[in-house]
C-alpha cells in the first residue's frame, strides 16, 4: 500500500445520472477526507470520517451528495441526479488521527457532467 | 473573510531566484499549517508542514510560521522551472478538517 487510491480516474456522465466514486486510504490512516476542486480554486472541504464515523459535513453540500465509510477502510462518495455544476475534480485524502500530522491525497476523480 | 487567504498570482521569478509565497489565516485556533504543490491537472502533493512558530527547512524549501500575526510563508531557494505550479496553503482547525486557500500560481522563468 503506497498511497491513497481513487477510482475511477475519470468519469463522464449525463445530467441526471447518479455516480459513485471510491477512495482507498493509506491502510494505517483512520481519517479520510473528501474535497471538491474546480479550476482556479483550492480544494473545497466536503466531508470527513474518523474510522466509520462521519464527523463533519460541509453546509454547502447538497442533499444529493452522500458519503459512506462502512468498515472504516475505503469510502464511497455518491452524487445523485448530477448537474453540470457538479463537474469538478473530487479528491480524497487520508491522515492519521494524531494532531499535527499530514494528509495525503489520491490522484482524484475528474467528473464531467454533460 | 476567508479562513485561509493567498495571493492568486501569478508570481513570476527568474530561475535561481528565491520565490516567496505567503498565506494568512483567520482562526487563531489553527494548529497545523501545510504547503502543498499542485501541477495542472494533478492532485496536491505535500511539500512541508509546520506547527511551531519559527522556521522549518527542508532542502530548498523553508516554511515560516508566525502565529501572532496569523501568517505562514514558504520560501523556495534556487527556484527551478520544475517548481512552476500552484502552491496551496492549508491549515487544520482544532485538529480536524484541513482548510485550503485558493492557491498561488508560481512561474519560474528560465
mmCIF file with all atom_site columns, N, CA and C in Angstrom, chain A residues 21-86:
data_model
loop_
_atom_site.group_PDB
_atom_site.id
_atom_site.type_symbol
_atom_site.label_atom_id
_atom_site.label_alt_id
_atom_site.label_comp_id
_atom_site.label_asym_id
_atom_site.label_entity_id
_atom_site.label_seq_id
_atom_site.pdbx_PDB_ins_code
_atom_site.Cartn_x
_atom_site.Cartn_y
_atom_site.Cartn_z
_atom_site.occupancy
_atom_site.B_iso_or_equiv
_atom_site.pdbx_formal_charge
_atom_site.auth_seq_id
_atom_site.auth_comp_id
_atom_site.auth_asym_id
_atom_site.auth_atom_id
_atom_site.pdbx_PDB_model_num
ATOM 1   N N  . UNK A 1 21 ? -18.032 7.299  -6.539  1.00 0.00 ? 21 UNK A N  1
ATOM 2   C CA . UNK A 1 21 ? -16.571 7.263  -6.563  1.00 0.00 ? 21 UNK A CA 1
ATOM 3   C C  . UNK A 1 21 ? -16.077 6.494  -5.340  1.00 0.00 ? 21 UNK A C  1
ATOM 4   N N  . UNK A 1 22 ? -14.910 5.879  -5.497  1.00 0.00 ? 22 UNK A N  1
ATOM 5   C CA . UNK A 1 22 ? -14.340 5.118  -4.403  1.00 0.00 ? 22 UNK A CA 1
ATOM 6   C C  . UNK A 1 22 ? -12.983 5.658  -4.024  1.00 0.00 ? 22 UNK A C  1
ATOM 7   N N  . UNK A 1 23 ? -12.679 5.599  -2.726  1.00 0.00 ? 23 UNK A N  1
ATOM 8   C CA . UNK A 1 23 ? -11.369 6.002  -2.219  1.00 0.00 ? 23 UNK A CA 1
ATOM 9   C C  . UNK A 1 23 ? -10.859 4.932  -1.262  1.00 0.00 ? 23 UNK A C  1
ATOM 10  N N  . UNK A 1 24 ? -9.643  4.483  -1.503  1.00 0.00 ? 24 UNK A N  1
ATOM 11  C CA . UNK A 1 24 ? -8.964  3.575  -0.578  1.00 0.00 ? 24 UNK A CA 1
ATOM 12  C C  . UNK A 1 24 ? -7.829  4.346  0.078   1.00 0.00 ? 24 UNK A C  1
ATOM 13  N N  . UNK A 1 25 ? -7.907  4.593  1.375   1.00 0.00 ? 25 UNK A N  1
ATOM 14  C CA . UNK A 1 25 ? -6.876  5.406  2.040   1.00 0.00 ? 25 UNK A CA 1
ATOM 15  C C  . UNK A 1 25 ? -5.614  4.592  2.317   1.00 0.00 ? 25 UNK A C  1
ATOM 16  N N  . UNK A 1 26 ? -4.612  5.277  2.809   1.00 0.00 ? 26 UNK A N  1
ATOM 17  C CA . UNK A 1 26 ? -3.424  4.595  3.321   1.00 0.00 ? 26 UNK A CA 1
ATOM 18  C C  . UNK A 1 26 ? -3.872  3.731  4.499   1.00 0.00 ? 26 UNK A C  1
ATOM 19  N N  . UNK A 1 27 ? -3.405  2.500  4.543   1.00 0.00 ? 27 UNK A N  1
ATOM 20  C CA . UNK A 1 27 ? -4.019  1.490  5.414   1.00 0.00 ? 27 UNK A CA 1
ATOM 21  C C  . UNK A 1 27 ? -4.009  1.860  6.901   1.00 0.00 ? 27 UNK A C  1
ATOM 22  N N  . UNK A 1 28 ? -2.973  2.504  7.377   1.00 0.00 ? 28 UNK A N  1
ATOM 23  C CA . UNK A 1 28 ? -2.932  2.794  8.813   1.00 0.00 ? 28 UNK A CA 1
ATOM 24  C C  . UNK A 1 28 ? -3.613  4.120  9.178   1.00 0.00 ? 28 UNK A C  1
ATOM 25  N N  . UNK A 1 29 ? -4.157  4.815  8.177   1.00 0.00 ? 29 UNK A N  1
ATOM 26  C CA . UNK A 1 29 ? -4.821  6.092  8.427   1.00 0.00 ? 29 UNK A CA 1
ATOM 27  C C  . UNK A 1 29 ? -6.274  5.877  8.792   1.00 0.00 ? 29 UNK A C  1
ATOM 28  N N  . UNK A 1 30 ? -6.707  6.512  9.886   1.00 0.00 ? 30 UNK A N  1
ATOM 29  C CA . UNK A 1 30 ? -8.107  6.345  10.250  1.00 0.00 ? 30 UNK A CA 1
ATOM 30  C C  . UNK A 1 30 ? -8.962  7.562  9.897   1.00 0.00 ? 30 UNK A C  1
ATOM 31  N N  . UNK A 1 31 ? -8.339  8.614  9.390   1.00 0.00 ? 31 UNK A N  1
ATOM 32  C CA . UNK A 1 31 ? -9.124  9.767  8.926   1.00 0.00 ? 31 UNK A CA 1
ATOM 33  C C  . UNK A 1 31 ? -9.142  9.796  7.407   1.00 0.00 ? 31 UNK A C  1
ATOM 34  N N  . UNK A 1 32 ? -10.304 10.104 6.888   1.00 0.00 ? 32 UNK A N  1
ATOM 35  C CA . UNK A 1 32 ? -10.476 10.167 5.431   1.00 0.00 ? 32 UNK A CA 1
ATOM 36  C C  . UNK A 1 32 ? -11.304 11.398 5.098   1.00 0.00 ? 32 UNK A C  1
ATOM 37  N N  . UNK A 1 33 ? -10.840 12.138 4.119   1.00 0.00 ? 33 UNK A N  1
ATOM 38  C CA . UNK A 1 33 ? -11.470 13.405 3.739   1.00 0.00 ? 33 UNK A CA 1
ATOM 39  C C  . UNK A 1 33 ? -11.893 13.346 2.279   1.00 0.00 ? 33 UNK A C  1
ATOM 40  N N  . UNK A 1 34 ? -12.968 14.031 1.960   1.00 0.00 ? 34 UNK A N  1
ATOM 41  C CA . UNK A 1 34 ? -13.374 14.276 0.579   1.00 0.00 ? 34 UNK A CA 1
ATOM 42  C C  . UNK A 1 34 ? -13.359 15.785 0.325   1.00 0.00 ? 34 UNK A C  1
ATOM 43  N N  . UNK A 1 35 ? -12.793 16.146 -0.820  1.00 0.00 ? 35 UNK A N  1
ATOM 44  C CA . UNK A 1 35 ? -12.759 17.532 -1.257  1.00 0.00 ? 35 UNK A CA 1
ATOM 45  C C  . UNK A 1 35 ? -13.228 17.604 -2.705  1.00 0.00 ? 35 UNK A C  1
ATOM 46  N N  . UNK A 1 36 ? -13.660 18.799 -3.094  1.00 0.00 ? 36 UNK A N  1
ATOM 47  C CA . UNK A 1 36 ? -14.002 19.070 -4.484  1.00 0.00 ? 36 UNK A CA 1
ATOM 48  C C  . UNK A 1 36 ? -13.181 20.273 -4.919  1.00 0.00 ? 36 UNK A C  1
ATOM 49  N N  . UNK A 1 37 ? -12.660 20.196 -6.127  1.00 0.00 ? 37 UNK A N  1
ATOM 50  C CA . UNK A 1 37 ? -11.848 21.300 -6.628  1.00 0.00 ? 37 UNK A CA 1
ATOM 51  C C  . UNK A 1 37 ? -12.258 21.663 -8.038  1.00 0.00 ? 37 UNK A C  1
ATOM 52  N N  . UNK A 1 38 ? -12.519 22.940 -8.251  1.00 0.00 ? 38 UNK A N  1
ATOM 53  C CA . UNK A 1 38 ? -12.798 23.448 -9.593  1.00 0.00 ? 38 UNK A CA 1
ATOM 54  C C  . UNK A 1 38 ? -11.632 24.314 -10.042 1.00 0.00 ? 38 UNK A C  1
ATOM 55  N N  . UNK A 1 39 ? -11.594 24.606 -11.312 1.00 0.00 ? 39 UNK A N  1
ATOM 56  C CA . UNK A 1 39 ? -10.452 25.295 -11.910 1.00 0.00 ? 39 UNK A CA 1
ATOM 57  C C  . UNK A 1 39 ? -10.195 26.632 -11.229 1.00 0.00 ? 39 UNK A C  1
ATOM 58  N N  . UNK A 1 40 ? -8.953  26.834 -10.823 1.00 0.00 ? 40 UNK A N  1
ATOM 59  C CA . UNK A 1 40 ? -8.562  28.106 -10.235 1.00 0.00 ? 40 UNK A CA 1
ATOM 60  C C  . UNK A 1 40 ? -8.885  28.260 -8.765  1.00 0.00 ? 40 UNK A C  1
ATOM 61  N N  . UNK A 1 41 ? -9.432  27.208 -8.175  1.00 0.00 ? 41 UNK A N  1
ATOM 62  C CA . UNK A 1 41 ? -9.787  27.263 -6.760  1.00 0.00 ? 41 UNK A CA 1
ATOM 63  C C  . UNK A 1 41 ? -9.006  26.227 -5.971  1.00 0.00 ? 41 UNK A C  1
ATOM 64  N N  . UNK A 1 42 ? -8.876  26.455 -4.667  1.00 0.00 ? 42 UNK A N  1
ATOM 65  C CA . UNK A 1 42 ? -8.301  25.438 -3.818  1.00 0.00 ? 42 UNK A CA 1
ATOM 66  C C  . UNK A 1 42 ? -9.320  24.343 -3.541  1.00 0.00 ? 42 UNK A C  1
ATOM 67  N N  . UNK A 1 43 ? -8.873  23.219 -3.025  1.00 0.00 ? 43 UNK A N  1
ATOM 68  C CA . UNK A 1 43 ? -9.822  22.156 -2.670  1.00 0.00 ? 43 UNK A CA 1
ATOM 69  C C  . UNK A 1 43 ? -10.839 22.644 -1.648  1.00 0.00 ? 43 UNK A C  1
ATOM 70  N N  . UNK A 1 44 ? -12.091 22.335 -1.901  1.00 0.00 ? 44 UNK A N  1
ATOM 71  C CA . UNK A 1 44 ? -13.188 22.736 -1.024  1.00 0.00 ? 44 UNK A CA 1
ATOM 72  C C  . UNK A 1 44 ? -13.609 21.533 -0.199  1.00 0.00 ? 44 UNK A C  1
ATOM 73  N N  . UNK A 1 45 ? -13.631 21.692 1.108   1.00 0.00 ? 45 UNK A N  1
ATOM 74  C CA . UNK A 1 45 ? -13.973 20.605 2.004   1.00 0.00 ? 45 UNK A CA 1
ATOM 75  C C  . UNK A 1 45 ? -15.411 20.145 1.794   1.00 0.00 ? 45 UNK A C  1
ATOM 76  N N  . UNK A 1 46 ? -15.610 18.829 1.714   1.00 0.00 ? 46 UNK A N  1
ATOM 77  C CA . UNK A 1 46 ? -16.953 18.262 1.603   1.00 0.00 ? 46 UNK A CA 1
ATOM 78  C C  . UNK A 1 46 ? -17.344 17.550 2.889   1.00 0.00 ? 46 UNK A C  1
ATOM 79  N N  . UNK A 1 47 ? -16.505 16.601 3.314   1.00 0.00 ? 47 UNK A N  1
ATOM 80  C CA . UNK A 1 47 ? -16.835 15.820 4.491   1.00 0.00 ? 47 UNK A CA 1
ATOM 81  C C  . UNK A 1 47 ? -15.607 15.071 4.959   1.00 0.00 ? 47 UNK A C  1
ATOM 82  N N  . UNK A 1 48 ? -15.632 14.595 6.222   1.00 0.00 ? 48 UNK A N  1
ATOM 83  C CA . UNK A 1 48 ? -14.555 13.733 6.653   1.00 0.00 ? 48 UNK A CA 1
ATOM 84  C C  . UNK A 1 48 ? -15.027 12.698 7.664   1.00 0.00 ? 48 UNK A C  1
ATOM 85  N N  . UNK A 1 49 ? -14.297 11.595 7.699   1.00 0.00 ? 49 UNK A N  1
ATOM 86  C CA . UNK A 1 49 ? -14.583 10.445 8.554   1.00 0.00 ? 49 UNK A CA 1
ATOM 87  C C  . UNK A 1 49 ? -13.408 10.194 9.491   1.00 0.00 ? 49 UNK A C  1
ATOM 88  N N  . UNK A 1 50 ? -13.753 9.767  10.665  1.00 0.00 ? 50 UNK A N  1
ATOM 89  C CA . UNK A 1 50 ? -12.756 9.173  11.552  1.00 0.00 ? 50 UNK A CA 1
ATOM 90  C C  . UNK A 1 50 ? -13.226 7.752  11.773  1.00 0.00 ? 50 UNK A C  1
ATOM 91  N N  . UNK A 1 51 ? -12.448 6.813  11.282  1.00 0.00 ? 51 UNK A N  1
ATOM 92  C CA . UNK A 1 51 ? -12.906 5.418  11.191  1.00 0.00 ? 51 UNK A CA 1
ATOM 93  C C  . UNK A 1 51 ? -14.204 5.405  10.386  1.00 0.00 ? 51 UNK A C  1
ATOM 94  N N  . UNK A 1 52 ? -15.270 4.788  10.899  1.00 0.00 ? 52 UNK A N  1
ATOM 95  C CA . UNK A 1 52 ? -16.504 4.718  10.125  1.00 0.00 ? 52 UNK A CA 1
ATOM 96  C C  . UNK A 1 52 ? -17.437 5.888  10.409  1.00 0.00 ? 52 UNK A C  1
ATOM 97  N N  . UNK A 1 53 ? -17.091 6.731  11.357  1.00 0.00 ? 53 UNK A N  1
ATOM 98  C CA . UNK A 1 53 ? -17.982 7.829  11.739  1.00 0.00 ? 53 UNK A CA 1
ATOM 99  C C  . UNK A 1 53 ? -17.755 9.061  10.869  1.00 0.00 ? 53 UNK A C  1
ATOM 100 N N  . UNK A 1 54 ? -18.842 9.576  10.313  1.00 0.00 ? 54 UNK A N  1
ATOM 101 C CA . UNK A 1 54 ? -18.772 10.812 9.545   1.00 0.00 ? 54 UNK A CA 1
ATOM 102 C C  . UNK A 1 54 ? -18.875 11.970 10.532  1.00 0.00 ? 54 UNK A C  1
ATOM 103 N N  . UNK A 1 55 ? -17.764 12.675 10.756  1.00 0.00 ? 55 UNK A N  1
ATOM 104 C CA . UNK A 1 55 ? -17.711 13.665 11.820  1.00 0.00 ? 55 UNK A CA 1
ATOM 105 C C  . UNK A 1 55 ? -18.151 15.055 11.392  1.00 0.00 ? 55 UNK A C  1
ATOM 106 N N  . UNK A 1 56 ? -18.014 15.373 10.140  1.00 0.00 ? 56 UNK A N  1
ATOM 107 C CA . UNK A 1 56 ? -18.411 16.696 9.687   1.00 0.00 ? 56 UNK A CA 1
ATOM 108 C C  . UNK A 1 56 ? -18.762 16.658 8.211   1.00 0.00 ? 56 UNK A C  1
ATOM 109 N N  . UNK A 1 57 ? -19.776 17.432 7.882   1.00 0.00 ? 57 UNK A N  1
ATOM 110 C CA . UNK A 1 57 ? -20.219 17.536 6.501   1.00 0.00 ? 57 UNK A CA 1
ATOM 111 C C  . UNK A 1 57 ? -20.387 19.008 6.202   1.00 0.00 ? 57 UNK A C  1
ATOM 112 N N  . UNK A 1 58 ? -19.868 19.473 5.089   1.00 0.00 ? 58 UNK A N  1
ATOM 113 C CA . UNK A 1 58 ? -19.944 20.877 4.738   1.00 0.00 ? 58 UNK A CA 1
ATOM 114 C C  . UNK A 1 58 ? -21.398 21.321 4.597   1.00 0.00 ? 58 UNK A C  1
ATOM 115 N N  . UNK A 1 59 ? -21.668 22.524 5.094   1.00 0.00 ? 59 UNK A N  1
ATOM 116 C CA . UNK A 1 59 ? -23.015 23.086 4.949   1.00 0.00 ? 59 UNK A CA 1
ATOM 117 C C  . UNK A 1 59 ? -23.345 23.344 3.482   1.00 0.00 ? 59 UNK A C  1
ATOM 118 N N  . UNK A 1 60 ? -22.307 23.461 2.675   1.00 0.00 ? 60 UNK A N  1
ATOM 119 C CA . UNK A 1 60 ? -22.515 23.731 1.256   1.00 0.00 ? 60 UNK A CA 1
ATOM 120 C C  . UNK A 1 60 ? -22.884 22.474 0.483   1.00 0.00 ? 60 UNK A C  1
ATOM 121 N N  . UNK A 1 61 ? -22.788 21.337 1.139   1.00 0.00 ? 61 UNK A N  1
ATOM 122 C CA . UNK A 1 61 ? -23.003 20.070 0.453   1.00 0.00 ? 61 UNK A CA 1
ATOM 123 C C  . UNK A 1 61 ? -24.492 19.801 0.286   1.00 0.00 ? 61 UNK A C  1
ATOM 124 N N  . UNK A 1 62 ? -24.879 19.666 -0.983  1.00 0.00 ? 62 UNK A N  1
ATOM 125 C CA . UNK A 1 62 ? -26.273 19.384 -1.296  1.00 0.00 ? 62 UNK A CA 1
ATOM 126 C C  . UNK A 1 62 ? -26.691 18.014 -0.780  1.00 0.00 ? 62 UNK A C  1
ATOM 127 N N  . UNK A 1 63 ? -28.000 17.844 -0.579  1.00 0.00 ? 63 UNK A N  1
ATOM 128 C CA . UNK A 1 63 ? -28.538 16.545 -0.175  1.00 0.00 ? 63 UNK A CA 1
ATOM 129 C C  . UNK A 1 63 ? -28.336 15.489 -1.244  1.00 0.00 ? 63 UNK A C  1
ATOM 130 N N  . UNK A 1 64 ? -27.953 15.906 -2.442  1.00 0.00 ? 64 UNK A N  1
ATOM 131 C CA . UNK A 1 64 ? -27.694 14.923 -3.496  1.00 0.00 ? 64 UNK A CA 1
ATOM 132 C C  . UNK A 1 64 ? -26.374 14.179 -3.274  1.00 0.00 ? 64 UNK A C  1
ATOM 133 N N  . UNK A 1 65 ? -25.557 14.714 -2.379  1.00 0.00 ? 65 UNK A N  1
ATOM 134 C CA . UNK A 1 65 ? -24.261 14.108 -2.098  1.00 0.00 ? 65 UNK A CA 1
ATOM 135 C C  . UNK A 1 65 ? -24.352 13.261 -0.831  1.00 0.00 ? 65 UNK A C  1
ATOM 136 N N  . UNK A 1 66 ? -23.802 12.067 -0.900  1.00 0.00 ? 66 UNK A N  1
ATOM 137 C CA . UNK A 1 66 ? -23.725 11.242 0.300   1.00 0.00 ? 66 UNK A CA 1
ATOM 138 C C  . UNK A 1 66 ? -22.415 10.464 0.285   1.00 0.00 ? 66 UNK A C  1
ATOM 139 N N  . UNK A 1 67 ? -21.850 10.308 1.446   1.00 0.00 ? 67 UNK A N  1
ATOM 140 C CA . UNK A 1 67 ? -20.591 9.581  1.574   1.00 0.00 ? 67 UNK A CA 1
ATOM 141 C C  . UNK A 1 67 ? -20.723 8.548  2.669   1.00 0.00 ? 67 UNK A C  1
ATOM 142 N N  . UNK A 1 68 ? -20.004 7.457  2.476   1.00 0.00 ? 68 UNK A N  1
ATOM 143 C CA . UNK A 1 68 ? -20.011 6.378  3.466   1.00 0.00 ? 68 UNK A CA 1
ATOM 144 C C  . UNK A 1 68 ? -18.608 5.836  3.649   1.00 0.00 ? 68 UNK A C  1
ATOM 145 N N  . UNK A 1 69 ? -18.396 5.274  4.805   1.00 0.00 ? 69 UNK A N  1
ATOM 146 C CA . UNK A 1 69 ? -17.161 4.545  5.070   1.00 0.00 ? 69 UNK A CA 1
ATOM 147 C C  . UNK A 1 69 ? -17.529 3.409  6.013   1.00 0.00 ? 69 UNK A C  1
ATOM 148 N N  . UNK A 1 70 ? -18.201 2.415  5.497   1.00 0.00 ? 70 UNK A N  1
ATOM 149 C CA . UNK A 1 70 ? -18.887 1.421  6.325   1.00 0.00 ? 70 UNK A CA 1
ATOM 150 C C  . UNK A 1 70 ? -18.005 0.614  7.277   1.00 0.00 ? 70 UNK A C  1
ATOM 151 N N  . UNK A 1 71 ? -16.830 0.293  6.911   1.00 0.00 ? 71 UNK A N  1
ATOM 152 C CA . UNK A 1 71 ? -15.981 -0.526 7.786   1.00 0.00 ? 71 UNK A CA 1
ATOM 153 C C  . UNK A 1 71 ? -14.738 0.223  8.229   1.00 0.00 ? 71 UNK A C  1
ATOM 154 N N  . UNK A 1 72 ? -14.768 1.524  8.051   1.00 0.00 ? 72 UNK A N  1
ATOM 155 C CA . UNK A 1 72 ? -13.617 2.325  8.464   1.00 0.00 ? 72 UNK A CA 1
ATOM 156 C C  . UNK A 1 72 ? -12.412 2.160  7.574   1.00 0.00 ? 72 UNK A C  1
ATOM 157 N N  . UNK A 1 73 ? -12.630 1.553  6.394   1.00 0.00 ? 73 UNK A N  1
ATOM 158 C CA . UNK A 1 73 ? -11.493 1.418  5.473   1.00 0.00 ? 73 UNK A CA 1
ATOM 159 C C  . UNK A 1 73 ? -11.747 2.293  4.245   1.00 0.00 ? 73 UNK A C  1
ATOM 160 N N  . UNK A 1 74 ? -12.233 1.705  3.140   1.00 0.00 ? 74 UNK A N  1
ATOM 161 C CA . UNK A 1 74 ? -12.492 2.504  1.952   1.00 0.00 ? 74 UNK A CA 1
ATOM 162 C C  . UNK A 1 74 ? -13.754 3.346  2.154   1.00 0.00 ? 74 UNK A C  1
ATOM 163 N N  . UNK A 1 75 ? -13.886 4.350  1.297   1.00 0.00 ? 75 UNK A N  1
ATOM 164 C CA . UNK A 1 75 ? -15.056 5.222  1.348   1.00 0.00 ? 75 UNK A CA 1
ATOM 165 C C  . UNK A 1 75 ? -15.630 5.388  -0.049  1.00 0.00 ? 75 UNK A C  1
ATOM 166 N N  . UNK A 1 76 ? -16.925 5.656  -0.103  1.00 0.00 ? 76 UNK A N  1
ATOM 167 C CA . UNK A 1 76 ? -17.566 5.983  -1.368  1.00 0.00 ? 76 UNK A CA 1
ATOM 168 C C  . UNK A 1 76 ? -18.252 7.333  -1.258  1.00 0.00 ? 76 UNK A C  1
ATOM 169 N N  . UNK A 1 77 ? -18.253 8.048  -2.358  1.00 0.00 ? 77 UNK A N  1
ATOM 170 C CA . UNK A 1 77 ? -18.965 9.314  -2.470  1.00 0.00 ? 77 UNK A CA 1
ATOM 171 C C  . UNK A 1 77 ? -19.942 9.172  -3.622  1.00 0.00 ? 77 UNK A C  1
ATOM 172 N N  . UNK A 1 78 ? -21.212 9.349  -3.339  1.00 0.00 ? 78 UNK A N  1
ATOM 173 C CA . UNK A 1 78 ? -22.236 9.233  -4.368  1.00 0.00 ? 78 UNK A CA 1
ATOM 174 C C  . UNK A 1 78 ? -22.864 10.588 -4.626  1.00 0.00 ? 78 UNK A C  1
ATOM 175 N N  . UNK A 1 79 ? -23.055 10.888 -5.887  1.00 0.00 ? 79 UNK A N  1
ATOM 176 C CA . UNK A 1 79 ? -23.783 12.088 -6.287  1.00 0.00 ? 79 UNK A CA 1
ATOM 177 C C  . UNK A 1 79 ? -25.010 11.638 -7.058  1.00 0.00 ? 79 UNK A C  1
ATOM 178 N N  . UNK A 1 80 ? -26.158 12.015 -6.558  1.00 0.00 ? 80 UNK A N  1
ATOM 179 C CA . UNK A 1 80 ? -27.405 11.641 -7.233  1.00 0.00 ? 80 UNK A CA 1
ATOM 180 C C  . UNK A 1 80 ? -27.877 12.790 -8.121  1.00 0.00 ? 80 UNK A C  1
ATOM 181 N N  . UNK A 1 81 ? -28.536 12.424 -9.205  1.00 0.00 ? 81 UNK A N  1
ATOM 182 C CA . UNK A 1 81 ? -29.135 13.413 -10.116 1.00 0.00 ? 81 UNK A CA 1
ATOM 183 C C  . UNK A 1 81 ? -28.119 14.505 -10.459 1.00 0.00 ? 81 UNK A C  1
ATOM 184 N N  . UNK A 1 82 ? -27.030 14.095 -11.037 1.00 0.00 ? 82 UNK A N  1
ATOM 185 C CA . UNK A 1 82 ? -25.930 15.024 -11.304 1.00 0.00 ? 82 UNK A CA 1
ATOM 186 C C  . UNK A 1 82 ? -26.372 16.223 -12.124 1.00 0.00 ? 82 UNK A C  1
ATOM 187 N N  . UNK A 1 83 ? -25.711 17.342 -11.860 1.00 0.00 ? 83 UNK A N  1
ATOM 188 C CA . UNK A 1 83 ? -25.934 18.600 -12.573 1.00 0.00 ? 83 UNK A CA 1
ATOM 189 C C  . UNK A 1 83 ? -24.610 19.041 -13.175 1.00 0.00 ? 83 UNK A C  1
ATOM 190 N N  . UNK A 1 84 ? -24.694 19.928 -14.157 1.00 0.00 ? 84 UNK A N  1
ATOM 191 C CA . UNK A 1 84 ? -23.457 20.386 -14.802 1.00 0.00 ? 84 UNK A CA 1
ATOM 192 C C  . UNK A 1 84 ? -22.522 21.066 -13.805 1.00 0.00 ? 84 UNK A C  1
ATOM 193 N N  . UNK A 1 85 ? -23.086 21.705 -12.810 1.00 0.00 ? 85 UNK A N  1
ATOM 194 C CA . UNK A 1 85 ? -22.275 22.356 -11.791 1.00 0.00 ? 85 UNK A CA 1
ATOM 195 C C  . UNK A 1 85 ? -21.501 21.395 -10.907 1.00 0.00 ? 85 UNK A C  1
ATOM 196 N N  . UNK A 1 86 ? -21.805 20.116 -11.008 1.00 0.00 ? 86 UNK A N  1
ATOM 197 C CA . UNK A 1 86 ? -21.066 19.122 -10.232 1.00 0.00 ? 86 UNK A CA 1
ATOM 198 C C  . UNK A 1 86 ? -19.742 18.763 -10.900 1.00 0.00 ? 86 UNK A C  1
#
